[in-house]
């Protein structure tokens, strides 16, 4: 058990700054009490998640949602709070100029503008000490014939190459794919294969990020994880869960068994340790539930799935697989999934000097009452869509 605890103690999950702001759907964005008004307050809330779980030491930023005058000062503020700045997320999906695409737009002026934003994000990486740029493109078309699918790939490749060349030592970018939305006919980076092919062509500093909400229903995501890990091209995850489309619900909430299967392939593929360089990021929206407890619960869901994945009896599994013992192998796998790891994790937290139940500890801390009282007035943070 000791080495499992040691591995779990070193787990590193990154929370997204935008999960602490207001979010919603096209129908309604519900405002909540105590929501941060600026990136400094978002970091303070993220620090609460780390304080109670012990395994969420970095926060991903999204530009311009987290635009500040002094990014080095923001990074200093994070350090004071006991957290660090993680991935820098670009945003080329909210400007009127990007209606027909950003880096794939038929108009070279618009492509230049989009690529310049991506390069600005690398400047922000330099200023904050972040080593990871995460690139998601909403680019796509809604009707057959609207634009040339191949030409858009050429434009995408050209922009990615320019950004790739700008990356400094110790810096990389993660290319995110998504099947559809906001484009409803063809998305320019729709699946892992497209992202993988662009990254292979660019080089070692380009890897793929798997957003668990970005696949067609029924997709075997753990297969994609196993494959990308084997190729050294799994840069990270945007964890969330969904019942239908890109619902961005709490990871593990909709399908804890899928999360377990994904984390098993991570463990089996040697992708869990910090040396593997896989970024375990959350990408979620707490539209109706309180945001900090929502993040704490999400971190715990990943931690539970990881503990179960580490409990798979690999020797017994390998032996059953080699013997063609289908039911035996499946039983070994399910035994781990059906193991209640909550007592183990409560014990681990106490050994880490934390309360055994992070949700109860946060509720008792009075932090929510404090921010609800303090954060009066000002503009609550949100997607600004
Ligand atoms: C796109 C996405 C991407 C982010 C955004 C917040 O759906 O998953 O990772 O930029 O959500
Ligand atoms: Mn995402």
Short mmCIF file of C-alpha atoms and ligand atoms in Angstrom, two decimals:
data_model
loop_
_atom_site.label_atom_id
_atom_site.label_comp_id
_atom_site.label_asym_id
_atom_site.label_seq_id
_atom_site.Cartn_x
_atom_site.Cartn_y
_atom_site.Cartn_z
CA UNK A 1 0.00 0.00 0.00
CA UNK A 2 2.85 2.36 0.81
CA UNK A 3 3.95 2.92 -2.80
CA UNK A 4 0.35 3.54 -3.88
CA UNK A 5 0.14 6.24 -1.23
CA UNK A 6 3.44 7.70 -2.36
CA UNK A 7 2.16 7.87 -5.95
CA UNK A 8 -1.14 9.42 -4.85
CA UNK A 9 0.65 11.93 -2.63
CA UNK A 10 2.59 13.14 -5.70
CA UNK A 11 -0.55 13.43 -7.85
CA UNK A 12 -0.92 16.81 -9.53
CA UNK A 13 -4.26 18.03 -10.82
CA UNK A 14 -4.61 21.50 -12.37
CA UNK A 15 -7.79 23.48 -11.89
CA UNK A 16 -9.08 26.00 -14.49
CA UNK A 17 -9.46 29.66 -13.53
CA UNK A 18 -12.72 29.84 -15.51
CA UNK A 19 -14.40 27.21 -13.32
CA UNK A 20 -14.46 29.77 -10.48
CA UNK A 21 -16.30 32.35 -12.61
CA UNK A 22 -19.90 32.40 -13.74
CA UNK A 23 -20.73 30.08 -16.63
CA UNK A 24 -23.80 28.67 -18.27
CA UNK A 25 -25.38 27.82 -21.55
CA UNK A 26 -26.79 29.88 -24.39
CA UNK A 27 -30.02 29.92 -22.45
CA UNK A 28 -28.74 31.39 -19.21
CA UNK A 29 -25.63 32.16 -17.19
CA UNK A 30 -26.67 32.08 -13.52
CA UNK A 31 -24.73 34.46 -11.27
CA UNK A 32 -23.66 33.06 -7.92
CA UNK A 33 -22.72 34.77 -4.65
CA UNK A 34 -19.04 35.28 -3.90
CA UNK A 35 -17.87 34.75 -7.48
CA UNK A 36 -14.40 36.27 -8.12
CA UNK A 37 -14.18 39.56 -9.98
CA UNK A 38 -10.58 39.21 -11.21
CA UNK A 39 -7.78 36.65 -11.73
CA UNK A 40 -6.33 37.41 -8.29
CA UNK A 41 -9.57 36.32 -6.62
CA UNK A 42 -9.81 33.28 -8.92
CA UNK A 43 -6.34 32.21 -7.72
CA UNK A 44 -7.42 32.64 -4.11
CA UNK A 45 -10.35 30.28 -4.70
CA UNK A 46 -8.13 27.78 -6.50
CA UNK A 47 -5.77 27.87 -3.53
CA UNK A 48 -8.66 26.67 -1.37
CA UNK A 49 -8.99 23.56 -3.54
CA UNK A 50 -5.30 22.82 -3.08
CA UNK A 51 -5.46 23.60 0.65
CA UNK A 52 -8.13 20.94 1.20
CA UNK A 53 -7.06 18.28 -1.31
CA UNK A 54 -3.26 18.73 -1.29
CA UNK A 55 -3.01 17.70 -4.95
CA UNK A 56 -4.18 20.75 -6.96
CA UNK A 57 -1.08 23.00 -6.88
CA UNK A 58 -1.51 24.78 -10.24
CA UNK A 59 -4.13 26.87 -12.01
CA UNK A 60 -4.67 27.16 -15.77
CA UNK A 61 -5.27 30.67 -17.11
CA UNK A 62 -7.37 31.71 -20.08
CA UNK A 63 -6.48 34.78 -22.11
CA UNK A 64 -8.08 37.37 -22.22
CA UNK A 65 -10.45 36.18 -19.47
CA UNK A 66 -7.42 36.38 -17.09
CA UNK A 67 -5.79 39.44 -18.69
CA UNK A 68 -3.84 41.57 -16.14
CA UNK A 69 -1.38 44.45 -16.42
CA UNK A 70 1.43 42.54 -14.70
CA UNK A 71 1.56 38.77 -15.25
CA UNK A 72 4.73 38.41 -13.18
CA UNK A 73 2.86 40.00 -10.28
CA UNK A 74 -0.03 37.58 -10.80
CA UNK A 75 2.46 34.68 -10.66
CA UNK A 76 3.93 36.16 -7.45
CA UNK A 77 0.41 36.35 -5.98
CA UNK A 78 -0.13 32.70 -6.87
CA UNK A 79 3.10 31.68 -5.13
CA UNK A 80 2.04 33.59 -2.01
CA UNK A 81 -1.18 31.57 -2.05
CA UNK A 82 0.80 28.32 -2.35
CA UNK A 83 -0.16 27.59 -5.97
CA UNK A 84 1.46 28.09 -9.38
CA UNK A 85 0.39 29.19 -12.84
CA UNK A 86 -0.19 26.21 -15.11
CA UNK A 87 -1.23 26.07 -18.75
CA UNK A 88 -1.93 29.27 -20.64
CA UNK A 89 -5.08 28.89 -22.76
CA UNK A 90 -5.45 30.91 -25.91
CA UNK A 91 -8.81 32.27 -27.03
CA UNK A 92 -9.42 32.80 -30.71
CA UNK A 93 -13.14 32.00 -30.51
CA UNK A 94 -14.81 35.14 -29.14
CA UNK A 95 -13.86 37.93 -31.50
CA UNK A 96 -16.21 39.03 -34.33
CA UNK A 97 -13.28 38.71 -36.74
CA UNK A 98 -13.24 34.95 -36.13
CA UNK A 99 -16.75 34.27 -37.46
CA UNK A 100 -15.34 32.36 -40.43
CA UNK A 101 -12.34 31.06 -38.53
CA UNK A 102 -9.25 32.26 -36.75
CA UNK A 103 -5.94 30.75 -37.99
CA UNK A 104 -7.90 28.99 -40.79
CA UNK A 105 -9.84 32.09 -41.89
CA UNK A 106 -9.82 32.78 -45.66
CA UNK A 107 -8.73 36.35 -44.82
CA UNK A 108 -4.96 36.60 -44.22
CA UNK A 109 -5.43 39.70 -42.01
CA UNK A 110 -7.59 37.67 -39.62
CA UNK A 111 -5.11 34.77 -39.65
CA UNK A 112 -2.33 37.20 -38.75
CA UNK A 113 -4.40 38.60 -35.87
CA UNK A 114 -5.14 35.12 -34.52
CA UNK A 115 -1.55 33.94 -34.75
CA UNK A 116 -0.38 37.11 -33.03
CA UNK A 117 -2.70 36.27 -30.12
CA UNK A 118 -1.16 32.82 -29.85
CA UNK A 119 2.31 34.39 -29.84
CA UNK A 120 1.16 36.84 -27.13
CA UNK A 121 0.17 33.81 -25.05
CA UNK A 122 3.77 32.56 -25.29
CA UNK A 123 4.92 35.95 -23.98
CA UNK A 124 2.56 35.40 -21.03
CA UNK A 125 4.14 31.95 -20.51
CA UNK A 126 7.52 33.69 -20.31
CA UNK A 127 6.16 36.21 -17.78
CA UNK A 128 4.45 33.63 -15.54
CA UNK A 129 6.98 30.80 -15.89
CA UNK A 130 4.34 28.55 -17.46
CA UNK A 131 5.69 25.76 -19.68
CA UNK A 132 2.45 24.86 -21.42
CA UNK A 133 0.34 26.60 -24.06
CA UNK A 134 -3.03 24.98 -24.72
CA UNK A 135 -4.51 25.60 -28.13
CA UNK A 136 -8.18 24.99 -28.91
CA UNK A 137 -9.65 26.23 -32.17
CA UNK A 138 -13.41 26.63 -32.59
CA UNK A 139 -12.59 26.89 -36.30
CA UNK A 140 -14.85 25.02 -38.69
CA UNK A 141 -17.61 25.39 -41.26
CA UNK A 142 -21.36 24.94 -41.07
CA UNK A 143 -22.25 24.06 -44.65
CA UNK A 144 -20.58 21.86 -47.32
CA UNK A 145 -18.73 24.08 -49.76
CA UNK A 146 -18.54 27.01 -47.34
CA UNK A 147 -14.74 26.82 -47.50
CA UNK A 148 -11.97 24.48 -48.72
CA UNK A 149 -11.32 21.81 -46.08
CA UNK A 150 -7.75 21.14 -47.30
CA UNK A 151 -6.80 24.80 -47.63
CA UNK A 152 -7.93 25.34 -44.03
CA UNK A 153 -5.55 22.56 -42.94
CA UNK A 154 -2.70 24.33 -44.78
CA UNK A 155 -3.53 27.60 -42.98
CA UNK A 156 -3.72 25.82 -39.61
CA UNK A 157 -0.36 24.11 -40.17
CA UNK A 158 1.26 27.42 -41.14
CA UNK A 159 0.11 29.15 -37.94
CA UNK A 160 1.02 26.18 -35.71
CA UNK A 161 4.51 26.07 -37.23
CA UNK A 162 5.07 29.77 -36.46
CA UNK A 163 3.95 29.29 -32.84
CA UNK A 164 6.04 26.13 -32.54
CA UNK A 165 9.15 28.03 -33.63
CA UNK A 166 8.45 30.72 -31.01
CA UNK A 167 8.42 28.20 -28.11
CA UNK A 168 11.41 28.52 -25.80
CA UNK A 169 13.30 25.87 -23.84
CA UNK A 170 11.07 23.91 -21.52
CA UNK A 171 7.97 25.16 -23.34
CA UNK A 172 5.47 23.11 -25.37
CA UNK A 173 1.99 23.44 -26.76
CA UNK A 174 -0.93 21.05 -26.44
CA UNK A 175 -3.33 20.88 -29.36
CA UNK A 176 -6.93 20.22 -28.36
CA UNK A 177 -9.47 18.58 -30.67
CA UNK A 178 -13.26 18.68 -30.54
CA UNK A 179 -15.79 16.86 -32.73
CA UNK A 180 -18.19 19.77 -33.20
CA UNK A 181 -19.59 23.05 -31.70
CA UNK A 182 -19.56 25.83 -32.44
CA UNK A 183 -19.09 24.48 -35.98
CA UNK A 184 -21.79 22.07 -37.02
CA UNK A 185 -20.56 20.57 -40.35
CA UNK A 186 -16.73 20.28 -40.24
CA UNK A 187 -14.38 21.28 -37.41
CA UNK A 188 -10.75 21.86 -38.44
CA UNK A 189 -9.31 19.90 -35.49
CA UNK A 190 -12.18 17.41 -34.92
CA UNK A 191 -10.44 14.34 -33.58
CA UNK A 192 -7.31 12.90 -32.03
CA UNK A 193 -5.96 11.73 -35.38
CA UNK A 194 -5.95 15.23 -36.85
CA UNK A 195 -4.34 16.71 -33.74
CA UNK A 196 -1.81 13.86 -33.62
CA UNK A 197 -0.83 14.24 -37.28
CA UNK A 198 -0.21 17.97 -36.91
CA UNK A 199 1.82 17.40 -33.74
CA UNK A 200 3.96 14.62 -35.26
CA UNK A 201 4.75 16.85 -38.23
CA UNK A 202 5.77 19.75 -35.90
CA UNK A 203 8.00 17.93 -33.42
CA UNK A 204 8.50 16.95 -29.76
CA UNK A 205 7.22 20.24 -28.31
CA UNK A 206 3.77 19.61 -29.77
CA UNK A 207 1.48 17.13 -28.04
CA UNK A 208 -2.23 16.32 -27.94
CA UNK A 209 -4.67 17.17 -25.14
CA UNK A 210 -7.65 14.87 -24.62
CA UNK A 211 -10.76 16.76 -23.50
CA UNK A 212 -13.05 13.97 -22.28
CA UNK A 213 -16.12 15.85 -23.48
CA UNK A 214 -15.02 16.28 -27.07
CA UNK A 215 -15.75 12.87 -28.63
CA UNK A 216 -18.61 11.29 -30.47
CA UNK A 217 -20.88 9.29 -28.13
CA UNK A 218 -19.53 5.75 -27.66
CA UNK A 219 -15.91 6.70 -28.40
CA UNK A 220 -13.41 4.50 -26.51
CA UNK A 221 -11.37 7.34 -25.01
CA UNK A 222 -9.02 5.04 -23.08
CA UNK A 223 -7.91 3.52 -26.41
CA UNK A 224 -6.92 7.01 -27.60
CA UNK A 225 -5.08 7.57 -24.31
CA UNK A 226 -3.19 4.25 -24.60
CA UNK A 227 -2.25 5.00 -28.21
CA UNK A 228 -1.07 8.58 -27.62
CA UNK A 229 0.89 7.56 -24.54
CA UNK A 230 2.63 4.83 -26.54
CA UNK A 231 3.59 7.46 -29.13
CA UNK A 232 4.78 9.94 -26.48
CA UNK A 233 2.15 12.37 -27.75
CA UNK A 234 -0.22 12.51 -24.79
CA UNK A 235 0.36 16.01 -23.45
CA UNK A 236 -2.58 16.12 -21.11
CA UNK A 237 -6.23 15.96 -20.28
CA UNK A 238 -9.09 18.42 -20.02
CA UNK A 239 -11.13 16.40 -17.58
CA UNK A 240 -14.89 16.76 -17.30
CA UNK A 241 -17.86 14.47 -17.94
CA UNK A 242 -20.97 14.45 -20.03
CA UNK A 243 -24.21 12.61 -20.66
CA UNK A 244 -24.76 14.04 -24.15
CA UNK A 245 -22.31 16.53 -25.73
CA UNK A 246 -19.67 18.92 -24.37
CA UNK A 247 -21.60 19.26 -21.11
CA UNK A 248 -18.47 20.16 -19.06
CA UNK A 249 -19.89 18.50 -15.95
CA UNK A 250 -17.72 17.36 -13.04
CA UNK A 251 -15.23 14.72 -14.12
CA UNK A 252 -16.33 11.24 -13.11
CA UNK A 253 -19.87 12.42 -12.31
CA UNK A 254 -21.51 11.05 -15.46
CA UNK A 255 -19.31 7.96 -15.92
CA UNK A 256 -16.91 7.05 -13.07
CA UNK A 257 -16.17 3.68 -14.74
CA UNK A 258 -14.93 5.47 -17.90
CA UNK A 259 -12.68 7.69 -15.78
CA UNK A 260 -11.29 4.56 -14.07
CA UNK A 261 -10.60 2.91 -17.43
CA UNK A 262 -8.83 6.07 -18.64
CA UNK A 263 -6.71 6.32 -15.49
CA UNK A 264 -5.85 2.62 -15.76
CA UNK A 265 -4.37 3.21 -19.24
CA UNK A 266 -2.48 6.20 -17.82
CA UNK A 267 -1.01 4.05 -15.03
CA UNK A 268 -0.37 1.10 -17.38
CA UNK A 269 1.30 3.42 -19.92
CA UNK A 270 3.60 5.07 -17.36
CA UNK A 271 1.81 8.41 -17.71
CA UNK A 272 0.99 9.18 -14.07
CA UNK A 273 4.32 10.32 -12.63
CA UNK A 274 5.52 13.95 -12.98
CA UNK A 275 8.39 12.70 -15.19
CA UNK A 276 5.83 11.63 -17.84
CA UNK A 277 4.83 15.26 -18.34
CA UNK A 278 1.11 14.52 -18.73
CA UNK A 279 -0.94 17.50 -17.53
CA UNK A 280 -4.04 16.43 -15.61
CA UNK A 281 -6.21 19.52 -16.02
CA UNK A 282 -9.86 20.04 -15.25
CA UNK A 283 -11.98 21.91 -17.81
CA UNK A 284 -15.42 22.33 -16.35
CA UNK A 285 -18.27 24.75 -15.73
CA UNK A 286 -20.25 24.77 -12.52
CA UNK A 287 -23.39 26.31 -13.97
CA UNK A 288 -25.74 25.58 -11.03
CA UNK A 289 -23.55 24.10 -8.25
CA UNK A 290 -21.17 26.02 -5.96
CA UNK A 291 -17.86 26.34 -7.74
CA UNK A 292 -15.11 25.73 -5.14
CA UNK A 293 -16.82 22.61 -3.69
CA UNK A 294 -17.45 21.53 -7.30
CA UNK A 295 -13.72 21.70 -7.97
CA UNK A 296 -12.87 19.92 -4.72
CA UNK A 297 -15.30 17.10 -5.60
CA UNK A 298 -13.83 16.87 -9.10
CA UNK A 299 -10.27 16.60 -7.80
CA UNK A 300 -11.45 13.87 -5.41
CA UNK A 301 -13.14 12.01 -8.29
CA UNK A 302 -9.87 11.91 -10.25
CA UNK A 303 -8.00 10.88 -7.09
CA UNK A 304 -10.46 8.02 -6.41
CA UNK A 305 -10.26 6.79 -10.02
CA UNK A 306 -6.46 6.93 -9.83
CA UNK A 307 -6.34 4.99 -6.55
CA UNK A 308 -8.57 2.28 -8.03
CA UNK A 309 -6.41 2.14 -11.18
CA UNK A 310 -3.31 1.70 -9.00
CA UNK A 311 -5.05 -1.18 -7.18
CA UNK A 312 -5.42 -3.32 -10.31
CA UNK A 313 -3.49 -6.54 -9.63
CA UNK A 314 -1.26 -6.28 -12.70
CA UNK A 315 0.37 -9.67 -12.30
CA UNK A 316 -2.97 -11.45 -11.99
CA UNK A 317 -4.33 -9.44 -14.91
CA UNK A 318 -1.36 -10.19 -17.14
CA UNK A 319 -1.55 -13.90 -16.27
CA UNK A 320 -5.28 -14.08 -17.03
CA UNK A 321 -4.80 -12.15 -20.28
CA UNK A 322 -1.97 -14.46 -21.34
CA UNK A 323 -4.13 -17.49 -20.54
CA UNK A 324 -7.02 -16.10 -22.58
CA UNK A 325 -9.09 -16.17 -19.41
CA UNK A 326 -11.58 -13.51 -20.51
CA UNK A 327 -13.78 -13.57 -17.42
CA UNK A 328 -10.81 -13.93 -15.09
CA UNK A 329 -9.11 -10.89 -16.57
CA UNK A 330 -12.28 -8.83 -16.46
CA UNK A 331 -12.85 -9.88 -12.84
CA UNK A 332 -9.38 -8.65 -11.82
CA UNK A 333 -10.15 -5.32 -13.48
CA UNK A 334 -13.59 -5.00 -11.87
CA UNK A 335 -12.28 -5.95 -8.43
CA UNK A 336 -10.16 -2.82 -8.45
CA UNK A 337 -13.00 -0.66 -9.72
CA UNK A 338 -15.36 -2.05 -7.09
CA UNK A 339 -12.87 -1.39 -4.27
CA UNK A 340 -13.93 1.39 -1.91
CA UNK A 341 -10.80 3.58 -1.81
CA UNK A 342 -12.32 6.32 0.33
CA UNK A 343 -10.86 4.99 3.64
CA UNK A 344 -7.39 4.77 2.01
CA UNK A 345 -7.65 8.36 0.74
CA UNK A 346 -8.95 9.68 4.07
CA UNK A 347 -5.93 8.05 5.73
CA UNK A 348 -3.59 9.52 3.12
CA UNK A 349 -4.98 13.02 3.68
CA UNK A 350 -4.41 12.73 7.41
CA UNK A 351 -0.84 11.59 6.73
CA UNK A 352 -0.52 14.70 4.52
CA UNK A 353 -1.74 16.83 7.44
CA UNK A 354 -5.13 17.44 5.84
CA UNK A 355 -8.67 16.78 7.03
CA UNK A 356 -9.89 13.33 5.91
CA UNK A 357 -12.99 14.83 4.20
CA UNK A 358 -12.10 17.89 2.07
CA UNK A 359 -15.73 18.79 1.32
CA UNK A 360 -16.65 18.90 5.01
CA UNK A 361 -13.44 20.76 5.85
CA UNK A 362 -14.14 23.44 3.22
CA UNK A 363 -17.75 23.82 4.37
CA UNK A 364 -16.55 24.25 7.97
CA UNK A 365 -13.77 26.73 6.96
CA UNK A 366 -16.16 29.68 6.55
CA UNK A 367 -14.34 30.66 3.35
CA UNK A 368 -17.57 30.85 1.33
CA UNK A 369 -19.23 33.08 3.90
CA UNK A 370 -16.12 35.30 3.84
CA UNK A 371 -16.05 35.77 0.05
CA UNK A 372 -19.84 36.15 -0.15
CA UNK A 373 -19.58 39.02 2.33
CA UNK A 374 -16.45 40.60 0.80
CA UNK A 375 -17.15 40.32 -2.91
CA UNK A 376 -19.91 42.85 -3.22
CA UNK A 377 -20.06 45.00 -6.34
CA UNK A 378 -17.66 44.93 -9.21
CA UNK A 379 -18.08 42.75 -12.29
CA UNK A 380 -18.26 39.04 -11.53
CA UNK A 381 -15.92 37.01 -13.75
CA UNK A 382 -17.39 34.90 -16.53
CA UNK A 383 -16.84 33.76 -20.11
CA UNK A 384 -17.98 37.08 -21.40
CA UNK A 385 -19.44 35.27 -24.41
C1 LIG B 1 -13.56 24.18 -25.67
C2 LIG B 1 -12.77 24.02 -24.40
C3 LIG B 1 -11.36 24.53 -24.46
C4 LIG B 1 -11.35 25.80 -23.67
C5 LIG B 1 -12.74 26.06 -23.36
C6 LIG B 1 -12.91 26.70 -22.04
O1 LIG B 1 -14.79 23.53 -25.57
O2 LIG B 1 -12.83 22.70 -23.99
O3 LIG B 1 -10.50 23.70 -23.76
O4 LIG B 1 -10.63 26.79 -24.17
O5 LIG B 1 -13.39 24.81 -23.41
MN1 LIG B 2 -11.18 21.75 -23.08
#
